[in-house]
Coordinates of N, CA and C in Angstrom, one line a residue:
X163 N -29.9 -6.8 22.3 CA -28.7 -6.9 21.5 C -28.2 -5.4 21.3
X164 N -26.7 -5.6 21.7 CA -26.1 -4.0 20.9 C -26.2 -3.6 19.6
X165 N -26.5 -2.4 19.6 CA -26.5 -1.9 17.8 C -25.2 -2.5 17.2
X166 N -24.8 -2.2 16.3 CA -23.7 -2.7 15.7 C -22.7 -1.4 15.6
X167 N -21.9 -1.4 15.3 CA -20.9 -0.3 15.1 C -21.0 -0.1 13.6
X168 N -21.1 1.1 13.1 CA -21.3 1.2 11.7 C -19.7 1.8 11.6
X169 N -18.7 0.6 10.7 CA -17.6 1.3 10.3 C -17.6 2.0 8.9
X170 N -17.3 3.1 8.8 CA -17.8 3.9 7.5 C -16.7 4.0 6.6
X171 N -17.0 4.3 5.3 CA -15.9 4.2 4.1 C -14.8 5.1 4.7
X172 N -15.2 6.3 5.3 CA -14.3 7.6 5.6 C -13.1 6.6 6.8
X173 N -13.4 5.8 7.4 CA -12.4 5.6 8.5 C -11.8 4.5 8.3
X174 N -12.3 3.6 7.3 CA -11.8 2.9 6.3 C -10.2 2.9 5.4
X175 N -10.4 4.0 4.5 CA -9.8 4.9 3.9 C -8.5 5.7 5.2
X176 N -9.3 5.8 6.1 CA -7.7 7.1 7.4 C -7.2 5.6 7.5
X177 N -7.6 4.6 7.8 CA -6.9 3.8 8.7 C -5.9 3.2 7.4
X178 N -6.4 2.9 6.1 CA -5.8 2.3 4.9 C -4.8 3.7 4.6
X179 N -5.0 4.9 4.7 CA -3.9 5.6 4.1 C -2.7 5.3 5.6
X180 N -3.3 5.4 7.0 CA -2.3 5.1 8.0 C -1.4 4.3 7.3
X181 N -2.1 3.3 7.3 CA -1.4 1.4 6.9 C -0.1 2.0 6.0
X182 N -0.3 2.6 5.1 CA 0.5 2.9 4.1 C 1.5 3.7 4.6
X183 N 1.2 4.9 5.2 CA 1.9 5.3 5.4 C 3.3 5.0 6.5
X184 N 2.6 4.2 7.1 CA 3.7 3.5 8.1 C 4.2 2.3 7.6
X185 N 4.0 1.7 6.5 CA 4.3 0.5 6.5 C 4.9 0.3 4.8
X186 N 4.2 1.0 4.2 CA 4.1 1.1 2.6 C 3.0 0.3 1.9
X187 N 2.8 0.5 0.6 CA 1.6 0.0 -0.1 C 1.5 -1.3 -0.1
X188 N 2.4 -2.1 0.3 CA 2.6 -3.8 0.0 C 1.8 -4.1 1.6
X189 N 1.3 -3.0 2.6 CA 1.0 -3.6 3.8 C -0.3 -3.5 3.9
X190 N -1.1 -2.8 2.5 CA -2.3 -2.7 2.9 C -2.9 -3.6 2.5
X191 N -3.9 -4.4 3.1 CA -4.4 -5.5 2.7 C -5.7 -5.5 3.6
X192 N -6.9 -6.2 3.5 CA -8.3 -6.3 4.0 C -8.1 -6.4 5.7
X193 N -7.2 -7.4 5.7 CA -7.3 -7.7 7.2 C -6.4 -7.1 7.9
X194 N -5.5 -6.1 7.6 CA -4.4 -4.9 8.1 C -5.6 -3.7 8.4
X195 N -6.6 -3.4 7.7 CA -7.3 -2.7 8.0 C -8.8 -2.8 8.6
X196 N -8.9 -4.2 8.6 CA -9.7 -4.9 10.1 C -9.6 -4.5 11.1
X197 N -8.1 -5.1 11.1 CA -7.5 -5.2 12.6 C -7.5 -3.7 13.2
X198 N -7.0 -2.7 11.9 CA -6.7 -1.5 12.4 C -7.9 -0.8 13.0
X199 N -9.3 -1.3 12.7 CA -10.5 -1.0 13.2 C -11.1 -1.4 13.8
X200 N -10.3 -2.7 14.3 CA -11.0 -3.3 15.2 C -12.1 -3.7 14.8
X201 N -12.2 -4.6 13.9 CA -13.7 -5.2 13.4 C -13.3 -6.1 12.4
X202 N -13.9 -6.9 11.5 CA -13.7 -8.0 10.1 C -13.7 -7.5 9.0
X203 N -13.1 -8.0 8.2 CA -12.8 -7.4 7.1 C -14.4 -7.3 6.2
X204 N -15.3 -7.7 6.7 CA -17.2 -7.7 6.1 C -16.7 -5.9 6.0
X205 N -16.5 -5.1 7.0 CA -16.8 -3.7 6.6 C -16.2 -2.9 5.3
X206 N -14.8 -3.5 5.1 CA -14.3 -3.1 4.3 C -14.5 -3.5 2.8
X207 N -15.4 -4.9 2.8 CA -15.8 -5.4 1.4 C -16.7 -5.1 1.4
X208 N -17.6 -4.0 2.1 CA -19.2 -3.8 2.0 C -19.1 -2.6 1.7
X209 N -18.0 -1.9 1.9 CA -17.6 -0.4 1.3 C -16.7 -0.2 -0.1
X210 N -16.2 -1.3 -0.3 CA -14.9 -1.3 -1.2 C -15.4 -2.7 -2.0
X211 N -15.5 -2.8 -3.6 CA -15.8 -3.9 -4.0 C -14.4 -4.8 -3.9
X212 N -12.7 -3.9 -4.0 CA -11.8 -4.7 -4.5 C -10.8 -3.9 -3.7
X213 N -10.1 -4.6 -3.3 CA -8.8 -3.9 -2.7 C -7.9 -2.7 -3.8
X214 N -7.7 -2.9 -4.8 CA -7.6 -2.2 -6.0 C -8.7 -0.8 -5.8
X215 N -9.8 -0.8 -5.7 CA -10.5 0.7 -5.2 C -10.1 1.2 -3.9
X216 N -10.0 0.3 -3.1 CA -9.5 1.1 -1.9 C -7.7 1.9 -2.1
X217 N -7.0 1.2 -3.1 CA -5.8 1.6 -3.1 C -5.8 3.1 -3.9
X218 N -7.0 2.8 -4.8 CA -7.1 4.0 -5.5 C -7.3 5.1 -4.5
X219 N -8.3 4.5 -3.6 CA -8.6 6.1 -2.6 C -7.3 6.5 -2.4
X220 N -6.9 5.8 -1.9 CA -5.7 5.6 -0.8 C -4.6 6.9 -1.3
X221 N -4.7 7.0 -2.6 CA -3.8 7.2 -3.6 C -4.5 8.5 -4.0
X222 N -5.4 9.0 -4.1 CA -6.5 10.3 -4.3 C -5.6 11.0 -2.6
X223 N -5.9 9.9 -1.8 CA -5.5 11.1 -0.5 C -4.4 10.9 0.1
X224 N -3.1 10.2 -0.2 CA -2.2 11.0 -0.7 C -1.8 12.3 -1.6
X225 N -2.3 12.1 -2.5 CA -2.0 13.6 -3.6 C -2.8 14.5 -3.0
X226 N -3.9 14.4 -1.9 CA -4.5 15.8 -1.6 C -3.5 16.0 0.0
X227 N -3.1 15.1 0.3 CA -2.1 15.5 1.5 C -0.8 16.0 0.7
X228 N -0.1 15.7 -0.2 CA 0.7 16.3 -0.9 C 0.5 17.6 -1.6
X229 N -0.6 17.8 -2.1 CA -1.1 19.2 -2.5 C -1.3 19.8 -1.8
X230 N -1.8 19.9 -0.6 CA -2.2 20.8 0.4 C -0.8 21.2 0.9
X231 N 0.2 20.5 1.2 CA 1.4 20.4 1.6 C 2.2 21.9 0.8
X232 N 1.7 22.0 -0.3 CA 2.3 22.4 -1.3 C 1.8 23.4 -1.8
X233 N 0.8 23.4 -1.4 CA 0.1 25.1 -1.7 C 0.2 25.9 -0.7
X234 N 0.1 25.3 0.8 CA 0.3 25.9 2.1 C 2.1 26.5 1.5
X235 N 3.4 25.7 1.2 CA 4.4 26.4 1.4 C 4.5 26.9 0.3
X236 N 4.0 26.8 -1.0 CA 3.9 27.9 -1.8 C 3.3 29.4 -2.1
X237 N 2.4 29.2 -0.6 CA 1.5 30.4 -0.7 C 2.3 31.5 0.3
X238 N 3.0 31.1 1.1 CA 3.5 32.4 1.7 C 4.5 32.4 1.3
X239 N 5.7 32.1 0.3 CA 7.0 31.8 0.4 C 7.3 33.1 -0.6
X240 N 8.5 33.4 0.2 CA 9.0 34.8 -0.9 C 9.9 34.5 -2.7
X241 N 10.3 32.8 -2.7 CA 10.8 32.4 -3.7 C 9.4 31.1 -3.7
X242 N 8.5 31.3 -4.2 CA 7.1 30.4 -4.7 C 8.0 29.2 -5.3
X243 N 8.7 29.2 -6.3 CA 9.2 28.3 -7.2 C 10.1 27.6 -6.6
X244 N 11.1 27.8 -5.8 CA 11.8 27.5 -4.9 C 11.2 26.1 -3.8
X245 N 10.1 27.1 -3.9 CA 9.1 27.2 -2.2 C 9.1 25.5 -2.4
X246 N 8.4 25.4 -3.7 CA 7.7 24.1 -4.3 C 8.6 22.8 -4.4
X247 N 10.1 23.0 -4.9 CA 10.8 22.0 -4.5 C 11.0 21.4 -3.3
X248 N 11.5 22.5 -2.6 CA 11.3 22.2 -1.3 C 10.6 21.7 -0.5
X249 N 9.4 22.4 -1.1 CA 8.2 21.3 -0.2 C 8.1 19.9 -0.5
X250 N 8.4 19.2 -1.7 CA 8.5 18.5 -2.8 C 9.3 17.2 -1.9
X251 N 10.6 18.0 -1.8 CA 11.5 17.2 -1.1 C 11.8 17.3 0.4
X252 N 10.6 17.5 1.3 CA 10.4 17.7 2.7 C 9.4 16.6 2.8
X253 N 8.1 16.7 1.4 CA 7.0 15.7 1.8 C 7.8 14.5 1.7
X254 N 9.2 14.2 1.3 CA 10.0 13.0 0.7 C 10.2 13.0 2.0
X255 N 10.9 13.3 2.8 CA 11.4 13.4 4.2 C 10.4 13.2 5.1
X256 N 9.3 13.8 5.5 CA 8.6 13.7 6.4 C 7.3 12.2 6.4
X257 N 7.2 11.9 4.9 CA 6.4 11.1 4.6 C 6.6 10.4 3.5
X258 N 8.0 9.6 4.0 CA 8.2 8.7 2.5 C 7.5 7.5 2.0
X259 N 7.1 7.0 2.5 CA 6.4 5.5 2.3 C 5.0 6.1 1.5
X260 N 4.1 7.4 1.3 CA 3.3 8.4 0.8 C 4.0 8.6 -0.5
X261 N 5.1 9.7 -0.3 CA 6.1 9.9 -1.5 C 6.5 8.5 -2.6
X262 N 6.6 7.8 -1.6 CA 7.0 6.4 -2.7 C 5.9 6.1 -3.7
X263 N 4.5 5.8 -2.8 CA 3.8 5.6 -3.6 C 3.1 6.4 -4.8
X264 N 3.1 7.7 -4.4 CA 3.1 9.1 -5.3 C 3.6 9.1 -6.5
X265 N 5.1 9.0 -6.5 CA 6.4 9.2 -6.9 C 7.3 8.1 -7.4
X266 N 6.8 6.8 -6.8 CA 7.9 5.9 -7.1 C 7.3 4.3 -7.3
X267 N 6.5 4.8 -7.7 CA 5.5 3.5 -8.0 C 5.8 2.9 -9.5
X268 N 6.2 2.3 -9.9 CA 5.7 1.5 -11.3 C 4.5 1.8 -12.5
X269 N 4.6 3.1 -13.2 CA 3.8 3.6 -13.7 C 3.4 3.2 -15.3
X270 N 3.5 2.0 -15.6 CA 3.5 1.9 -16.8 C 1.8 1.2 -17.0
X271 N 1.5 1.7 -18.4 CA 0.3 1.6 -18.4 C -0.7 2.9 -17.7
X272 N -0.3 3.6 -17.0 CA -1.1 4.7 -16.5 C -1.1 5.8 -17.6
X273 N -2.0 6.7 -18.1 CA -1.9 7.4 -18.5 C -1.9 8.8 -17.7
X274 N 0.0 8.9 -18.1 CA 0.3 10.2 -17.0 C 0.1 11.5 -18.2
X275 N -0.1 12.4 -17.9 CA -0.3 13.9 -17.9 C 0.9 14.3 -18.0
X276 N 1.7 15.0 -18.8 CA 2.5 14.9 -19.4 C 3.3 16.6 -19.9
X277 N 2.3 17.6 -20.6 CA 2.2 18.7 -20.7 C 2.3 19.5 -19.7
X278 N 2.5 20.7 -20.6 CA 2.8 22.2 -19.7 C 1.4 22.6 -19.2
X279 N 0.0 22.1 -19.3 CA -1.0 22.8 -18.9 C -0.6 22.0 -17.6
X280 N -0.1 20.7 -17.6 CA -0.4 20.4 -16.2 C 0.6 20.7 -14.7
X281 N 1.7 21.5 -15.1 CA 2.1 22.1 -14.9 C 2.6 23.7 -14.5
X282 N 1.2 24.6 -15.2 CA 0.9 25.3 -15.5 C 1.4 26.6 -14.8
X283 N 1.2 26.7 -13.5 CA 1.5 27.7 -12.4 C 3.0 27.3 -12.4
X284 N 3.3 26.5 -12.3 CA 5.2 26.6 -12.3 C 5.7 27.2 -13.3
X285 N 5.5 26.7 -14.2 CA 5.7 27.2 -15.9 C 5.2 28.5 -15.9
X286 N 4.0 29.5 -15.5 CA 4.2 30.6 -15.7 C 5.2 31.4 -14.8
X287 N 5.6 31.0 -13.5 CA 6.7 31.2 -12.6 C 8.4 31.1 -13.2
X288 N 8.3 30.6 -13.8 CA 9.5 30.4 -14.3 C 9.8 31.9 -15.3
X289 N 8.9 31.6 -16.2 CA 8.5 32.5 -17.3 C 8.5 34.0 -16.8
X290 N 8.0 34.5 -15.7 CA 7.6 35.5 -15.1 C 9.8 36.1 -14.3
X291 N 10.1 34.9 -13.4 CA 11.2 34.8 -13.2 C 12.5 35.2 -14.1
X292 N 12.8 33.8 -14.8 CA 13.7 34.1 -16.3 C 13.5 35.0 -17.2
X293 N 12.6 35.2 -17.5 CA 11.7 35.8 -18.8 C 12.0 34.8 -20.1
X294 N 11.7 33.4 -20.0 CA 11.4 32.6 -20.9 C 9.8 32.8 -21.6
X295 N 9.9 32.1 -22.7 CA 8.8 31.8 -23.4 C 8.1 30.9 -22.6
X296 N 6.5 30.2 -23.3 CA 6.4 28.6 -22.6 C 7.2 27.5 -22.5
X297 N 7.8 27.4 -24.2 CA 7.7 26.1 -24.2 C 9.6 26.0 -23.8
X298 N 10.3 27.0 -23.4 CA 11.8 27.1 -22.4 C 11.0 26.8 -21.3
X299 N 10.2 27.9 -20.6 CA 9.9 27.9 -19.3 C 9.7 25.9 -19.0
X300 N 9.3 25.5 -19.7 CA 8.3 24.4 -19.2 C 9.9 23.1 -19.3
X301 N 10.8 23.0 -20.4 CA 12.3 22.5 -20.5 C 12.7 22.9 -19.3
X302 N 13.1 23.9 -18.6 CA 13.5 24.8 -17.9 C 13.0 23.5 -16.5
X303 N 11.6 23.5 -16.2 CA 11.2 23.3 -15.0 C 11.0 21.7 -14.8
X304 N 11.2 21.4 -16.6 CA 11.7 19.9 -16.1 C 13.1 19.3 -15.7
X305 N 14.3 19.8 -16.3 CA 15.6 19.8 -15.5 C 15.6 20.1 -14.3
X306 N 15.0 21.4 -13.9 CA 15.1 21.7 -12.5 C 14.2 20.3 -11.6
X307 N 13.1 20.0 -12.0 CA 12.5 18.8 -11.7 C 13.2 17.5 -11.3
X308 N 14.0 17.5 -12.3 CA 14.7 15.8 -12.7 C 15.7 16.3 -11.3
X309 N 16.9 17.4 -10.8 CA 16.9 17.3 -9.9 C 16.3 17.1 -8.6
X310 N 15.4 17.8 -8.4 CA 14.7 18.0 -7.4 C 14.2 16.8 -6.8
X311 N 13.7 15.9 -8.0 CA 13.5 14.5 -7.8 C 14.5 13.6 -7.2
X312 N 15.7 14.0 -7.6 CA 16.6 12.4 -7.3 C 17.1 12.8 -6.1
X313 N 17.0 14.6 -5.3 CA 17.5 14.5 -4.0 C 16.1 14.0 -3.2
X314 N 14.8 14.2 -3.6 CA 13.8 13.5 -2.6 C 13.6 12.1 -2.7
X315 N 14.0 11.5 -3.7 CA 14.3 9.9 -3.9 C 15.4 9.3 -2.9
X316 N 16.1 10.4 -3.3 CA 17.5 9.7 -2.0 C 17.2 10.6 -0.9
X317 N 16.1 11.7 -0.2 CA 15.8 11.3 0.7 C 14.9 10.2 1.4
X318 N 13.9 10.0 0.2 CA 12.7 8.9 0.9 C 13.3 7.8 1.1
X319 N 14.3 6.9 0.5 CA 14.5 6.0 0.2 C 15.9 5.7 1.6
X320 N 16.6 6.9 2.0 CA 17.6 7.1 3.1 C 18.7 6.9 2.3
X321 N 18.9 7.4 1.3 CA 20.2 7.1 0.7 C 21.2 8.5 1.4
X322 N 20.5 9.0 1.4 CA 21.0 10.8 2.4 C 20.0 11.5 2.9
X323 N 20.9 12.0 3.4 CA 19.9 12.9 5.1 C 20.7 14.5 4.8
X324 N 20.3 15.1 3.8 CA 20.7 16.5 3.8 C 19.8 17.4 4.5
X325 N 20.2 18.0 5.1 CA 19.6 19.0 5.9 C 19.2 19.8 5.1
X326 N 18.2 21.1 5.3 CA 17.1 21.7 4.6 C 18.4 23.0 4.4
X327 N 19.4 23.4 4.9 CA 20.4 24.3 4.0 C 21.0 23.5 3.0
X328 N 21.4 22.8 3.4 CA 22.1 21.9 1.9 C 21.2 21.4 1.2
X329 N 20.0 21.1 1.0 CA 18.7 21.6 0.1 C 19.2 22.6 -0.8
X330 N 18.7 23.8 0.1 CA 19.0 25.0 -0.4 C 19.6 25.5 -1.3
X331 N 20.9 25.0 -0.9 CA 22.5 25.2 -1.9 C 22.3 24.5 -3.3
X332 N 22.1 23.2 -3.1 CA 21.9 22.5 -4.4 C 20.8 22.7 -5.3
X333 N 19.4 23.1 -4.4 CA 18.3 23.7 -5.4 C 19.3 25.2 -6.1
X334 N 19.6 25.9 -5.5 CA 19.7 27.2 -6.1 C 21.1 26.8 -7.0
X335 N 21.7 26.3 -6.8 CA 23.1 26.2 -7.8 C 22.3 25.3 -9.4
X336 N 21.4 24.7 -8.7 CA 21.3 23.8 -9.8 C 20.4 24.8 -10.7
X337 N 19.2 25.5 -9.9 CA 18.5 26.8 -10.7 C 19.4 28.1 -11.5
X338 N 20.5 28.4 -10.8 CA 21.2 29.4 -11.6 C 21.7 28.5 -12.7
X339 N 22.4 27.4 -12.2 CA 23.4 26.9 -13.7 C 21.7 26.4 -14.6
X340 N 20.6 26.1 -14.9 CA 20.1 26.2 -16.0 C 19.9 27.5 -16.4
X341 N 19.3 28.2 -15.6 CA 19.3 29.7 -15.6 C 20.2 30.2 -16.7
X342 N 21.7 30.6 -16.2 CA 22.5 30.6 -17.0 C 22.9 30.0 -18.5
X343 N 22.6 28.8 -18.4 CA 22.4 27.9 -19.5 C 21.1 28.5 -20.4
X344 N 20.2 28.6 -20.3 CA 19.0 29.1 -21.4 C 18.9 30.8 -21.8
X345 N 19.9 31.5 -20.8 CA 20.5 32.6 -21.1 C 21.7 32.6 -22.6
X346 N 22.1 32.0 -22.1 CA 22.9 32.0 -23.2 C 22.9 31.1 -24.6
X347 N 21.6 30.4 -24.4 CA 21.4 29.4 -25.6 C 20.5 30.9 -26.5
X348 N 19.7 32.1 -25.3 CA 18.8 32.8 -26.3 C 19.8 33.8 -26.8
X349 N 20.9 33.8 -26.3 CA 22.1 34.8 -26.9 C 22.5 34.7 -28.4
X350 N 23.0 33.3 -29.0 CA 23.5 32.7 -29.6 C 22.8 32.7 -30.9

C-alpha cells in the first residue's frame, strides 16, 4: 500500500489564504480547499477544529503579508509617512479581495485597538515632521487616514483606477491642507 500523503496545516492555510485571495472570504470553505489540495476535506478537519479557526489564520496572514508589504516600502522611502499610505493603497490595488478582508469586513463586536500606542511609529512621524504634540500628531494621522482609506476602498472595490501619480497629488494636497490647518489652530 502507498504511504499516504501527509497534507499539513502550513499548506492548508497557502491554499485557504489563495482561496481568498482570488475569490474573497465567502469562497473559502472545507471543500474549496480539498479540492485546492487535491485530497478530502478529513485533512483540513484534522488540522482545523472549525472553519472559523482556519479563517482566523487566514486573516493572521493576511496582516503579515500587509505588514511586510509595508515595512519593506516604508523602510527605504525618503517620505516614510507618505511611503505608508501608499503602500496602504497599492496593497488595495494589487490585492483587494486581502484588503477587503483586512479593511472592510464587518467589525462589530471585535475588539479593535483603537489608540495612539497602536499606531505609534506614524504618530511619532508626524510629530517629528509637523512638530505636533501626541495627541495632534495622532488627530492629524487619523484625517490623513480617513482619506487614505476611501481612495483604497475605491480602489479595491474598482470604483476608480487612479494611477500611482494621482495618488500622489491627492495624498500630498490632502497632507498639506491638514498640515496647514493644525498650523494655524496652534496660532490662534
Amino acid at each position: 500500500m502507498p504511504p499516504k500523503i501527509k497534507i499539513t496545516r502550513e499548506a492548508i492555510l497557502a491554499a485557504a489564504l489563495d482561496i481568498v485571495r482570488q475569490a474573497g472570504p465567502g469562497a473559502l470553505n472545507a471543500r474549496a480547499v480539498a479540492q485546492a489540495l487535491g485530497c478530502s476535506t478529513q485533512p483540513v478537519f484534522s488540522n482545523y477544529a472549525t472553519m472559523e479557526e482556519l479563517l482566523a489564520d487566514v486573516l493572521r496572514a493576511a496582516d503579515q503579508c500587509y505588514q511586510s508589504r509595508l515595512h519593506r516600502e516604508m523602510a527605504g522611502a525618503a517620505l516614510p509617512y507618505k511611503a505608508s499610505g501608499q503602500a496602504y493603497i497599492r496593497f488595495a490595488r494589487e490585492e483587494p479581495e486581502l484588503f477587503k478582508l483586512l479593511f472592510m469586513r464587518d467589525r462589530t463586536g471585535e475588539n479593535i485597538p483603537q489608540g495612539a500606542d497602536e499606531i505609534r511609529d506614524l504618530v511619532q512621524l508626524i510629530q517629528t515632521n509637523v512638530g505636533l504634540d501626541q495627541e495632534n500628531a495622532y488627530y492629524f494621522h487619523l484625517e490623513m487616514w480617513i482619506v487614505v482609506h476611501g481612495i483604497a476602498t475605491m480602489v479595491a472595490t474598482g470604483y476608480l483606477d487612479w494611477n500611482e501619480d494621482m495618488v500622489s497629488r491627492i495624498m500630498s494636497d490632502a497632507y498639506q491642507g491638514i498640515q496647514t490647518r493644525f498650523r494655524q489652530t496652534g496660532e490662534e
